[in-house]
Tab-separated table of C-alpha atoms in Angstrom:
chain	number	residue	atom	x	y	z
A	52	MET	CA	7.541	32.888	13.962
A	53	GLU	CA	4.933	33.267	16.562
A	54	VAL	CA	2.112	31.498	14.671
A	55	GLU	CA	4.993	28.520	14.469
A	56	GLY	CA	5.101	28.657	18.297
A	57	GLN	CA	1.118	28.146	18.233
A	58	LYS	CA	0.803	25.407	15.857
A	59	ALA	CA	3.343	23.296	17.760
A	60	MET	CA	1.308	23.886	21.140
A	61	SER	CA	-2.183	23.071	19.559
A	62	ASN	CA	-0.721	20.508	17.129
A	63	VAL	CA	0.998	17.279	17.942
A	64	LEU	CA	3.807	15.539	15.922
A	65	CYS	CA	2.782	12.040	15.166
A	66	LEU	CA	4.052	9.202	13.487
A	67	LEU	CA	1.763	6.544	12.505
A	68	THR	CA	2.989	2.778	12.188
A	69	ASP	CA	2.015	-0.483	11.555
A	70	PRO	CA	2.342	-3.087	14.312
A	71	GLU	CA	5.923	-4.029	13.064
A	72	GLY	CA	7.029	-0.339	13.250
A	73	ASN	CA	7.057	0.109	9.584
A	74	PRO	CA	6.015	4.146	9.333
A	75	LEU	CA	3.401	5.007	7.161
A	76	GLY	CA	4.515	8.086	5.445
A	77	SER	CA	6.694	10.737	7.492
A	78	ALA	CA	5.531	12.354	10.874
A	79	LEU	CA	2.757	15.021	11.008
A	80	TYR	CA	1.082	17.478	12.886
A	81	LEU	CA	-2.509	16.666	14.026
A	82	PRO	CA	-4.611	18.549	16.012
A	83	GLN	CA	-4.995	17.868	19.489
A	84	ASN	CA	-8.554	16.919	19.238
A	85	THR	CA	-8.288	14.094	16.764
A	86	GLY	CA	-9.437	10.808	18.087
A	87	PRO	CA	-9.802	7.532	17.056
A	88	VAL	CA	-12.495	8.575	13.957
A	89	GLN	CA	-10.446	11.135	12.502
A	90	LEU	CA	-7.161	8.695	12.390
A	91	LEU	CA	-9.303	6.212	10.868
A	92	GLU	CA	-9.728	8.735	7.764
A	93	VAL	CA	-6.076	9.604	7.826
A	94	VAL	CA	-5.001	6.119	7.855
A	95	ASN	CA	-7.515	4.896	5.290
A	96	LYS	CA	-6.276	7.849	2.879
A	97	LEU	CA	-2.529	7.512	3.228
A	98	LEU	CA	-3.173	3.370	2.729
A	99	SER	CA	-5.478	4.441	-0.073
A	100	ASN	CA	-7.984	1.860	0.291
A	101	GLU	CA	-10.973	2.247	-1.855
A	102	GLU	CA	-13.126	0.689	0.893
A	103	LYS	CA	-12.964	1.917	4.270
A	104	LEU	CA	-11.173	-0.659	6.913
A	105	PRO	CA	-11.340	-0.677	10.544
A	106	TYR	CA	-8.454	0.047	12.457
A	107	SER	CA	-7.885	0.619	16.119
A	108	PHE	CA	-5.021	2.830	17.459
A	109	TYR	CA	-2.133	2.037	20.295
A	110	ILE	CA	0.213	4.343	21.970
A	111	SER	CA	2.523	2.012	23.964
A	112	ASP	CA	-0.058	-0.780	23.939
A	113	GLN	CA	-2.843	1.547	25.067
A	114	GLU	CA	-5.745	1.376	22.885
A	115	LEU	CA	-6.677	5.184	22.264
A	116	LEU	CA	-9.952	5.729	22.937
A	117	VAL	CA	-10.240	9.602	23.489
A	118	GLN	CA	-9.001	12.601	21.776
A	119	LEU	CA	-4.904	13.236	21.655
A	120	GLY	CA	-4.879	15.943	24.066
A	121	THR	CA	-7.040	14.174	26.398
A	122	TYR	CA	-4.456	11.056	26.378
A	123	LEU	CA	-1.259	13.528	26.728
A	124	GLU	CA	-2.797	15.243	29.589
A	125	LYS	CA	-3.755	12.150	31.522
A	126	ASN	CA	-0.824	10.359	30.836
A	127	LYS	CA	1.361	13.597	31.229
A	128	VAL	CA	2.926	13.059	27.883
A	129	SER	CA	5.536	15.817	26.408
A	130	VAL	CA	4.180	17.256	22.947
A	131	GLU	CA	8.117	18.062	22.497
A	132	LYS	CA	8.374	14.077	21.341
A	133	VAL	CA	7.133	12.443	18.079
A	134	LEU	CA	3.871	10.579	19.197
A	135	GLN	CA	3.900	7.117	17.988
A	136	ILE	CA	0.890	5.999	17.165
A	137	VAL	CA	0.347	1.929	16.060
A	138	TYR	CA	-2.428	1.389	13.824
A	139	GLN	CA	-3.815	-2.435	13.953
A	140	PRO	CA	-6.238	-3.737	11.303
A	141	GLN	CA	-9.305	-5.049	13.280
A	142	ALA	CA	-11.656	-7.902	12.382
A	143	ILE	CA	-14.708	-6.430	10.632
A	144	PHE	CA	-17.303	-8.704	12.288
A	145	ARG	CA	-17.716	-8.637	16.224
A	146	ILE	CA	-17.848	-11.761	18.443
A	147	ARG	CA	-20.205	-11.497	21.357
A	148	PRO	CA	-19.334	-12.879	24.783
A	149	VAL	CA	-20.569	-15.998	25.665
A	150	ASN	CA	-22.502	-15.973	28.818
A	151	ARG	CA	-24.520	-19.083	29.584
A	152	CYS	CA	-23.925	-22.993	29.028
A	153	SER	CA	-26.327	-24.181	26.520
A	154	ALA	CA	-25.773	-27.611	26.620
A	155	THR	CA	-24.131	-30.169	29.049
A	156	ILE	CA	-23.677	-33.362	26.805
A	157	ALA	CA	-22.663	-36.750	28.971
A	158	GLY	CA	-21.188	-39.610	26.830
A	159	HIS	CA	-17.414	-39.976	27.973
A	160	THR	CA	-17.085	-42.117	30.752
A	161	GLU	CA	-13.523	-40.707	31.814
A	162	ALA	CA	-11.912	-37.159	31.845
A	163	VAL	CA	-12.413	-35.021	28.648
A	164	LEU	CA	-8.759	-34.130	27.473
A	165	SER	CA	-8.952	-32.423	24.381
A	166	VAL	CA	-11.828	-30.595	22.378
A	167	ALA	CA	-11.498	-29.082	19.010
A	168	PHE	CA	-13.720	-27.141	16.520
A	169	SER	CA	-13.662	-27.847	13.008
A	170	PRO	CA	-12.122	-25.046	10.851
A	171	ASP	CA	-15.328	-23.986	9.587
A	172	GLY	CA	-16.775	-23.909	13.303
A	173	GLN	CA	-19.773	-26.581	12.355
A	174	GLN	CA	-18.548	-29.780	14.174
A	175	LEU	CA	-16.949	-30.505	17.283
A	176	ALA	CA	-14.263	-33.514	18.328
A	177	SER	CA	-13.278	-34.581	21.644
A	178	GLY	CA	-10.703	-36.892	23.184
A	179	SER	CA	-10.703	-38.690	26.310
A	180	GLY	CA	-9.267	-40.784	29.034
A	181	ASP	CA	-12.180	-43.381	27.924
A	182	THR	CA	-9.964	-44.198	24.833
A	183	THR	CA	-12.371	-42.937	22.531
A	184	VAL	CA	-12.836	-39.735	20.269
A	185	ARG	CA	-16.325	-38.383	20.071
A	186	LEU	CA	-17.944	-36.026	17.314
A	187	TRP	CA	-21.101	-34.028	18.646
A	188	ASP	CA	-23.777	-32.494	16.394
A	189	LEU	CA	-23.707	-28.970	16.880
A	190	SER	CA	-27.369	-28.066	15.641
A	191	THR	CA	-28.986	-30.497	18.364
A	192	GLN	CA	-25.936	-30.266	20.809
A	193	THR	CA	-26.274	-34.373	21.193
A	194	PRO	CA	-23.566	-36.756	20.725
A	195	LEU	CA	-23.165	-37.830	17.153
A	196	TYR	CA	-20.363	-40.303	16.671
A	197	THR	CA	-18.154	-42.219	19.247
A	198	CYS	CA	-14.926	-43.202	17.539
A	199	THR	CA	-13.307	-46.494	18.946
A	200	GLY	CA	-10.331	-47.864	18.161
A	201	HIS	CA	-7.606	-46.527	20.603
A	202	ASN	CA	-6.277	-48.944	23.308
A	203	ASN	CA	-5.836	-45.699	25.779
A	204	TRP	CA	-6.326	-42.398	26.816
A	205	VAL	CA	-6.673	-40.451	23.599
A	206	LEU	CA	-4.525	-37.428	24.247
A	207	ALA	CA	-4.295	-34.903	21.290
A	208	ILE	CA	-6.849	-34.406	18.437
A	209	ALA	CA	-6.338	-32.182	15.179
A	210	TRP	CA	-8.711	-31.081	12.441
A	211	SER	CA	-7.003	-31.005	9.098
A	212	PRO	CA	-7.514	-27.229	7.708
A	213	ASP	CA	-9.710	-28.503	4.878
A	214	GLY	CA	-12.314	-30.344	7.528
A	215	LYS	CA	-11.743	-33.519	5.774
A	216	HIS	CA	-9.837	-35.624	8.434
A	217	LEU	CA	-9.569	-35.644	12.347
A	218	VAL	CA	-6.588	-37.108	13.730
A	219	SER	CA	-5.838	-38.429	17.153
A	220	GLY	CA	-3.148	-39.531	19.123
A	221	SER	CA	-3.000	-41.807	22.021
A	222	LYS	CA	-0.794	-42.475	25.257
A	223	THR	CA	0.439	-45.690	23.650
A	224	GLY	CA	1.869	-43.482	20.719
A	225	GLU	CA	-0.669	-44.844	18.328
A	226	ILE	CA	-1.952	-42.494	15.687
A	227	MET	CA	-5.650	-43.222	14.152
A	228	THR	CA	-7.208	-41.001	10.990
A	229	TRP	CA	-11.331	-40.728	10.885
A	230	ASP	CA	-13.545	-39.406	8.445
A	231	PRO	CA	-15.904	-36.924	10.416
A	232	GLN	CA	-18.679	-37.289	8.025
A	233	THR	CA	-19.028	-41.083	9.037
A	234	GLY	CA	-17.249	-41.431	12.576
A	235	LYS	CA	-15.462	-44.531	10.933
A	236	PRO	CA	-11.538	-45.046	10.527
A	237	SER	CA	-9.833	-43.860	7.630
A	238	GLY	CA	-7.570	-47.070	7.600
A	239	ASN	CA	-5.546	-48.735	9.941
A	240	PRO	CA	-3.779	-46.962	12.910
A	241	PHE	CA	-0.451	-45.268	12.615
A	242	LYS	CA	2.481	-47.186	14.342
A	243	GLY	CA	6.015	-45.892	14.686
A	244	HIS	CA	6.146	-43.916	18.085
A	245	LYS	CA	7.350	-46.041	21.067
A	246	LYS	CA	5.412	-43.597	23.989
A	247	TRP	CA	2.711	-41.052	24.377
A	248	ILE	CA	1.515	-38.526	21.508
A	249	THR	CA	1.907	-35.120	22.637
A	250	GLY	CA	0.721	-33.464	19.928
A	251	VAL	CA	-0.595	-33.142	16.426
A	252	SER	CA	-0.060	-30.417	13.495
A	253	TRP	CA	-1.593	-30.352	9.935
A	254	GLU	CA	0.363	-28.872	6.671
A	255	PRO	CA	-1.347	-25.492	6.026
A	256	VAL	CA	-3.900	-25.926	3.231
A	257	HIS	CA	-2.349	-23.167	1.329
A	258	LEU	CA	0.536	-24.928	0.912
A	259	ARG	CA	-1.155	-28.507	-0.263
A	260	SER	CA	-4.921	-29.274	-0.933
A	261	PRO	CA	-6.323	-31.420	-0.287
A	262	CYS	CA	-4.707	-31.773	2.976
A	263	ARG	CA	-2.277	-35.001	3.043
A	264	ARG	CA	0.577	-34.358	5.591
A	265	PHE	CA	0.566	-34.047	9.285
A	266	VAL	CA	3.205	-34.106	11.924
A	267	SER	CA	2.980	-35.510	15.199
A	268	SER	CA	5.186	-35.424	18.354
A	269	SER	CA	5.638	-38.009	21.399
A	270	LYS	CA	7.343	-38.425	24.441
A	271	ASP	CA	9.898	-40.823	22.712
A	272	GLY	CA	11.679	-37.734	21.769
A	273	ASP	CA	10.937	-37.921	17.947
A	274	ALA	CA	8.650	-35.982	15.900
A	275	ARG	CA	7.071	-38.186	12.503
A	276	ILE	CA	5.437	-36.625	9.448
A	277	TRP	CA	2.807	-39.162	8.067
A	278	ASP	CA	0.902	-39.128	4.909
A	279	VAL	CA	-3.110	-39.987	4.943
A	280	SER	CA	-2.972	-41.064	1.357
A	281	LEU	CA	-0.117	-43.122	1.567
A	282	ARG	CA	-1.009	-44.356	5.018
A	283	LYS	CA	2.455	-44.219	6.505
A	284	CYS	CA	5.159	-42.426	8.106
A	285	VAL	CA	7.308	-40.419	5.324
A	286	ILE	CA	10.080	-38.438	7.286
A	287	CYS	CA	11.231	-39.240	10.779
A	288	LEU	CA	12.674	-36.113	12.671
A	289	SER	CA	15.007	-36.945	15.369
A	290	GLY	CA	17.593	-35.082	17.186
A	291	HIS	CA	15.842	-34.084	20.456
A	292	THR	CA	17.572	-36.277	23.055
A	293	LEU	CA	14.136	-35.777	25.361
A	294	ALA	CA	10.474	-35.729	25.067
A	295	VAL	CA	9.101	-33.653	22.401
A	296	THR	CA	6.343	-31.856	24.115
A	297	CYS	CA	4.827	-29.925	21.460
A	298	VAL	CA	4.904	-29.263	17.650
A	299	LYS	CA	3.730	-26.669	15.136
A	300	TRP	CA	3.478	-26.725	11.324
A	301	GLY	CA	4.211	-23.076	10.159
A	302	GLY	CA	3.073	-21.068	7.230
A	303	ASP	CA	6.291	-21.036	5.404
A	304	GLY	CA	6.406	-24.940	5.566
A	305	MET	CA	8.818	-25.099	8.401
A	306	ILE	CA	7.845	-27.521	11.677
A	307	TYR	CA	8.668	-26.355	14.782
A	308	THR	CA	9.261	-28.739	17.984
A	309	GLY	CA	9.542	-27.861	21.499
A	310	SER	CA	11.377	-30.518	23.794
A	311	GLN	CA	11.934	-31.154	27.754
A	312	ASP	CA	15.847	-30.680	26.144
A	313	CYS	CA	15.185	-26.983	26.686
A	314	THR	CA	15.402	-26.420	23.130
A	315	ILE	CA	13.083	-25.617	19.888
A	316	LYS	CA	14.476	-27.030	16.727
A	317	VAL	CA	13.364	-25.854	13.236
A	318	TRP	CA	12.799	-28.903	10.311
A	319	GLU	CA	12.210	-28.151	6.625
A	320	THR	CA	9.645	-30.569	5.544
A	321	THR	CA	10.968	-32.277	2.057
A	322	GLN	CA	13.933	-34.190	3.701
A	323	GLY	CA	13.325	-33.627	7.193
A	324	LYS	CA	16.465	-31.769	7.848
A	325	LEU	CA	17.340	-29.805	10.790
A	326	VAL	CA	17.439	-25.534	9.787
A	327	ARG	CA	18.068	-23.879	13.111
A	328	GLU	CA	18.137	-24.642	16.625
A	329	LEU	CA	16.451	-21.923	19.212
A	330	LYS	CA	18.456	-22.113	22.572
A	331	GLY	CA	17.622	-19.793	25.528
A	332	HIS	CA	15.089	-21.789	28.011
A	333	GLY	CA	16.372	-22.945	30.847
A	334	HIS	CA	13.800	-25.831	31.630
A	335	TRP	CA	11.191	-27.722	29.508
A	336	VAL	CA	9.594	-26.261	26.629
A	337	ASN	CA	5.465	-26.795	27.572
A	338	SER	CA	4.080	-24.933	24.765
A	339	LEU	CA	4.430	-23.152	20.867
A	340	ALA	CA	2.387	-20.860	19.186
A	341	LEU	CA	2.789	-19.079	15.704
A	342	SER	CA	1.332	-15.399	15.290
A	343	THR	CA	-0.446	-17.222	12.137
A	344	GLU	CA	-2.088	-19.779	13.748
A	345	TYR	CA	-5.595	-18.783	13.374
A	346	VAL	CA	-5.300	-18.786	9.485
A	347	LEU	CA	-3.497	-21.943	9.184
A	348	ARG	CA	-6.358	-23.544	11.261
A	349	THR	CA	-8.851	-22.051	9.502
A	350	GLY	CA	-7.509	-22.172	6.035
A	351	ALA	CA	-10.106	-21.131	3.321
A	352	PHE	CA	-12.893	-20.759	5.976
A	353	ASP	CA	-13.792	-16.956	7.023
A	354	HIS	CA	-16.831	-15.649	8.628
A	355	ALA	CA	-18.776	-15.393	5.260
A	356	ARG	CA	-18.873	-19.471	4.900
A	357	LYS	CA	-18.125	-19.412	1.682
A	358	CYS	CA	-17.815	-23.131	-0.277
A	359	TYR	CA	-14.892	-24.257	-2.490
A	360	SER	CA	-15.836	-26.243	-5.552
A	361	THR	CA	-12.454	-27.861	-6.108
A	362	PRO	CA	-9.014	-28.276	-3.730
A	363	GLU	CA	-7.159	-25.575	-5.710
A	364	GLU	CA	-9.867	-22.964	-5.079
A	365	MET	CA	-9.325	-23.634	-1.340
A	366	LYS	CA	-5.863	-23.523	-1.478
A	367	MET	CA	-5.771	-19.954	-3.665
A	368	ALA	CA	-8.531	-18.656	-1.165
A	369	ALA	CA	-6.123	-19.947	2.047
A	370	LEU	CA	-3.065	-18.711	0.296
A	371	GLU	CA	-4.816	-14.927	0.144
A	372	ARG	CA	-5.758	-14.996	3.546
A	373	TYR	CA	-2.559	-16.159	4.870
A	374	ASN	CA	-0.824	-13.606	3.142
A	375	LYS	CA	-3.062	-10.890	3.996
A	376	MET	CA	-2.510	-11.870	7.816
A	377	LYS	CA	1.199	-12.234	7.696
A	378	GLY	CA	1.628	-8.873	5.631
A	379	ASN	CA	5.538	-8.265	5.275
A	380	ALA	CA	6.512	-9.376	8.466
A	381	PRO	CA	8.071	-12.668	9.229
A	382	GLU	CA	6.258	-15.580	10.814
A	383	ARG	CA	6.665	-15.310	14.847
A	384	LEU	CA	6.918	-18.125	17.465
A	385	VAL	CA	6.260	-17.984	21.077
A	386	SER	CA	7.707	-20.634	23.229
A	387	GLY	CA	6.597	-20.941	26.882
A	388	SER	CA	8.404	-23.180	29.588
A	389	ASP	CA	9.047	-24.821	33.024
A	390	ASP	CA	11.600	-22.288	33.834
A	391	PHE	CA	8.337	-19.230	34.209
A	392	THR	CA	9.361	-17.632	31.223
A	393	MET	CA	8.194	-17.246	27.530
A	394	PHE	CA	10.859	-16.164	24.284
A	395	LEU	CA	9.409	-14.489	21.031
A	396	TRP	CA	11.234	-15.780	17.990
A	397	GLU	CA	11.141	-15.074	14.426
A	398	PRO	CA	12.827	-18.409	13.131
A	399	ALA	CA	13.418	-17.401	9.651
A	400	ILE	CA	15.422	-14.302	10.398
A	401	SER	CA	17.485	-15.486	13.558
A	402	LYS	CA	18.230	-18.120	15.890
A	403	HIS	CA	18.281	-15.436	18.887
A	404	PRO	CA	15.058	-14.717	20.615
A	405	LYS	CA	13.480	-11.242	19.417
A	406	ALA	CA	12.255	-10.766	23.266
A	407	ARG	CA	12.355	-12.706	26.870
A	408	LEU	CA	9.085	-12.616	28.374
A	409	THR	CA	9.360	-12.535	32.067
A	410	GLY	CA	6.784	-12.300	34.816
A	411	HIS	CA	4.925	-15.734	35.519
A	412	GLN	CA	5.735	-16.925	39.014
A	413	GLN	CA	5.256	-20.756	37.834
A	414	LEU	CA	5.466	-22.765	34.947
A	415	VAL	CA	3.861	-21.231	31.894
A	416	ASN	CA	1.493	-24.154	30.525
A	417	HIS	CA	0.166	-22.654	27.260
A	418	VAL	CA	0.856	-19.684	24.882
A	419	TYR	CA	-1.465	-18.577	22.074
A	420	PHE	CA	-1.381	-15.460	19.552
A	421	SER	CA	-4.655	-13.804	18.951
A	422	PRO	CA	-6.013	-14.340	15.534
A	423	ASP	CA	-4.814	-11.019	14.311
A	424	GLY	CA	-1.165	-11.626	15.626
A	425	HIS	CA	-1.103	-8.705	17.972
A	426	TRP	CA	-1.397	-10.353	21.190
A	427	ILE	CA	0.093	-13.026	23.160
A	428	ALA	CA	-1.590	-14.750	25.922
A	429	SER	CA	-0.024	-16.987	28.583
A	430	ALA	CA	-1.768	-19.385	30.912
A	431	SER	CA	0.210	-20.620	34.041
A	432	PHE	CA	0.226	-22.382	37.189
A	433	ASP	CA	0.601	-19.330	38.965
A	434	LYS	CA	-3.463	-18.905	38.525
A	435	SER	CA	-2.998	-15.811	36.224
A	436	VAL	CA	-3.350	-15.195	32.416
A	437	LYS	CA	-1.228	-12.726	30.845
A	438	LEU	CA	-1.261	-10.077	28.068
A	439	TRP	CA	1.801	-9.332	26.020
A	440	ASN	CA	2.518	-7.347	22.655
A	441	GLY	CA	2.605	-9.923	20.004
A	442	THR	CA	5.052	-8.029	17.941
A	443	THR	CA	7.553	-6.614	20.655
A	444	GLY	CA	7.000	-9.183	23.245
A	445	VAL	CA	6.288	-6.293	26.095
A	446	PHE	CA	4.172	-7.144	28.931
A	447	VAL	CA	0.492	-5.283	28.671
A	448	ALA	CA	-1.824	-6.780	31.635
A	449	ALA	CA	-2.113	-9.570	34.131
A	450	PHE	CA	-5.604	-11.105	34.054
A	451	ARG	CA	-6.500	-12.579	37.799
A	452	GLY	CA	-9.349	-14.155	38.899
A	453	HIS	CA	-8.352	-17.927	39.023
A	454	VAL	CA	-7.805	-19.671	42.144
A	455	GLY	CA	-6.249	-22.623	40.695
A	456	PRO	CA	-3.803	-23.196	37.688
A	457	VAL	CA	-4.879	-22.341	34.470
A	458	TYR	CA	-4.402	-25.170	32.040
A	459	GLN	CA	-5.613	-23.604	28.541
A	460	ILE	CA	-6.711	-20.786	26.936
A	461	SER	CA	-8.463	-19.542	23.870
A	462	TRP	CA	-9.087	-16.610	21.435
A	463	SER	CA	-12.388	-15.156	20.071
A	464	ALA	CA	-12.078	-14.759	16.197
A	465	ASP	CA	-12.137	-10.896	16.465
A	466	SER	CA	-9.273	-10.712	19.100
A	467	ARG	CA	-11.313	-8.911	21.318
A	468	LEU	CA	-11.687	-11.659	23.949
A	469	LEU	CA	-9.936	-14.335	25.608
A	470	LEU	CA	-10.966	-17.510	27.272
A	471	SER	CA	-9.451	-19.499	30.085
A	472	GLY	CA	-10.279	-22.611	31.763
A	473	SER	CA	-8.572	-23.940	35.029
A	474	LYS	CA	-8.300	-26.279	37.524
A	475	ASP	CA	-10.564	-23.803	39.675
A	476	SER	CA	-13.632	-25.722	37.731
A	477	THR	CA	-14.654	-22.252	35.944
A	478	LEU	CA	-13.827	-20.826	32.584
A	479	LYS	CA	-13.197	-17.127	32.270
A	480	VAL	CA	-13.863	-14.732	29.319
A	481	TRP	CA	-11.512	-11.705	29.692
A	482	ASP	CA	-11.896	-8.235	27.719
A	483	ILE	CA	-8.996	-7.273	26.098
A	484	ARG	CA	-9.682	-3.453	25.625
A	485	THR	CA	-11.096	-3.162	29.159
A	486	ARG	CA	-8.373	-5.314	30.707
A	487	LYS	CA	-11.102	-6.981	33.041
A	488	LEU	CA	-13.030	-10.108	33.513
A	489	LYS	CA	-16.104	-10.036	31.282
A	490	GLN	CA	-17.750	-13.365	32.061
A	491	ASP	CA	-17.515	-16.049	34.833
A	492	LEU	CA	-18.648	-19.277	33.512
A	493	PRO	CA	-18.958	-21.868	36.640
A	494	GLY	CA	-20.534	-25.016	35.932
A	495	HIS	CA	-17.991	-27.760	35.905
A	496	ALA	CA	-18.096	-30.066	38.683
A	497	ASP	CA	-14.056	-30.284	38.710
A	498	GLU	CA	-10.683	-29.499	36.622
A	499	VAL	CA	-11.440	-27.794	33.198
A	500	PHE	CA	-8.672	-29.292	30.861
A	501	ALA	CA	-9.553	-28.310	27.430
A	502	VAL	CA	-11.011	-25.313	26.276
A	503	ASP	CA	-11.677	-24.299	22.651
A	504	TRP	CA	-13.504	-21.173	21.099
A	505	SER	CA	-14.945	-21.709	17.583
A	506	PRO	CA	-13.330	-20.345	14.832
A	507	ASP	CA	-16.731	-18.509	13.702
A	508	GLY	CA	-16.803	-17.088	17.304
A	509	GLU	CA	-20.337	-18.464	18.046
A	510	LYS	CA	-19.738	-21.296	20.701
A	511	VAL	CA	-17.171	-22.314	23.196
A	512	ALA	CA	-16.443	-25.782	24.262
A	513	SER	CA	-15.049	-27.016	27.569
A	514	GLY	CA	-14.504	-30.331	29.009
A	515	GLY	CA	-12.543	-31.839	31.812
A	516	LYS	CA	-12.186	-34.054	34.646
A	517	ASP	CA	-16.091	-34.412	35.233
A	518	ARG	CA	-16.473	-36.350	32.190
A	519	VAL	CA	-19.079	-33.773	30.476
A	520	LEU	CA	-18.545	-31.638	27.508
A	521	LYS	CA	-20.183	-28.487	27.645
A	522	LEU	CA	-21.347	-25.824	25.112
A	523	TRP	CA	-21.572	-22.348	25.609
A	524	MET	CA	-22.905	-19.421	23.638
A	525	ASN	CA	-24.492	-15.897	24.151
């Protein structure tokens, strides 16, 4: 009996679970001197991984970096209860933080409103108030093509996940598609929207390859699905009573639209039928993000830079990446609003939110899931960036340092660093593990409207009111 008592004292009863809370076997006693290294052995063994995979471990959203005994003592946790330890797969590669401006490229004659790297991270596009889209040569860090054809501000740009097309939408509601290899339009403009374009999102390449369809959202209250091969609108998604502010094409084939009418609508994409309506916000919905966004954006491209000989091969590789990232859990959606709050949804399962995320003191301008889906970051006009648990929606940390509204955020490919761009003319890089500022990047002469971290993790691009495009590297 005494031996049993000693055993209970020196060992901790732990339950290992995945981020969704599914247990990995039953609870087991672990010695107090167990740390991340030993847990790694245990998890790889229990999962029967042939080759060892890297994991990080979390206890109530705090990464475990010490031995269990030290953790329990420091956080005054009772050993009477079962300790839940969440294991989270880690990116095998590591991204180094960007710390210097490697190029300031002039060219645009008005504010840069959007920047986006291609899915493989090898090309960069920007849209501007000067009515042009520009493509930049990243090896020489100079302008490559100026794409002309719009007659008003270019508000939104989006690369197809196979890298073959670039789409841009303007303030007049006109949409153009470009060939990134030549910088030339791939045909006449798409016309149909009556007011300006607020967002563009492509059909994932694991659902159809080569990429053909994309969806656009507009201030006119509609979203439209276009086909680049047929050169026309194939489905009009109408039902919102006010402007559609954002749109995402999900990995399961559903389209999500957020609107000033406070609702989010879920549409199927064969006939454009409304499947579900997500209600809860008390004001405009500004931003939507998907837990699978990184793999949807990058399709078949990963850090190994493999080339694919056929569209079918690319589709299979993209599907494998998507399924691996998603696991057994449903795709999650987060919405940010003018009502200062966010909601976390699992639209495939329920029309009711999984969690309400409160804490911002001003409108939430941008929300973004980390590439591994473990975190949600939110940018607000209250000058802060906040970090939340991507599965439960529980608040984790606030990053303070900006002295103006934060407009846009972007993640490093390994989910370890977060970038923010602000009205205060700076970019900041935040370290997710230490929850501290990693790098302050001043250099812009005015407000920073757009930031993007390349999917290969090597570069950051930013643009804003000062009309220049800046490239940042380490």
